[in-house]
C-alpha angles and dihedrals in degrees: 000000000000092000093062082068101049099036109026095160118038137167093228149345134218125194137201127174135181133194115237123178101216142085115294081240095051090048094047091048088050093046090058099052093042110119102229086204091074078072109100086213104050082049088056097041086048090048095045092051089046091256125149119251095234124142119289137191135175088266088061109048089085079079084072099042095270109144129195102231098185133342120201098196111245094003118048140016119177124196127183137169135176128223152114088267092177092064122081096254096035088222094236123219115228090235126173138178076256103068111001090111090057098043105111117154090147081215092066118069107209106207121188134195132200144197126220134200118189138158121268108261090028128109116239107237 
């Protein structure tokens, strides 16, 4: 998995799946034209941050420091960012897929988030 590569040691992880009857392509175009804004709980976090609640999709999180570390088309897409996300500015961290392995201001959590297509009756690794 991509993240392997860009975490490779992490404090903790936290999982999620759905079920979606349609074609891994199908899926990955679609995940990329959501908007993320529809979510009850990324209005809340936005409000709470002083951030408009205006439409936003995958392409436009790198507004708020999100980066895309790797994409694998159909399969896997990794984002990351790096901040004090508990103060008011969040203090955001410039992070890339360049140099998002090596970022280590122990100050600084670097949270990432992916994205995982599998086939229906197998088990995500």
């Amino acid at each position: 998995m991509l993240i392997d590569d860009f975490l490779p040691k992490y404090d903790f992880v936290e999982t999620h799946d759905i079920e979606i009857c349609a074609s891994a392509e199908t899926v990955f175009g679609v995940m990329n034209e959501v908007d993320l804004c529809e979510s009850p709980i990324i209005r809340a976090l936005f409000f709470l941050r002083g951030l408009p609640n205006a439409k936003l999709r995958l392409r436009d999180l790198q507004k708020s420091r999100f980066e895309i570390l790797g994409v694998e088309k159909d399969k896997e897409l990794l984002l990351g960012l790096a901040g004090k996300f508990w103060t008011l500015r969040g203090e955001m961290q410039e992070v890339n897929a360049d140099n998002f392995r090596e970022f280590d201001k122990k100050v600084f959590p670097k949270p990432s988030g992916i994205f995982r297509l599998t086939a229906a009756g197998t088990k995500p690794v």
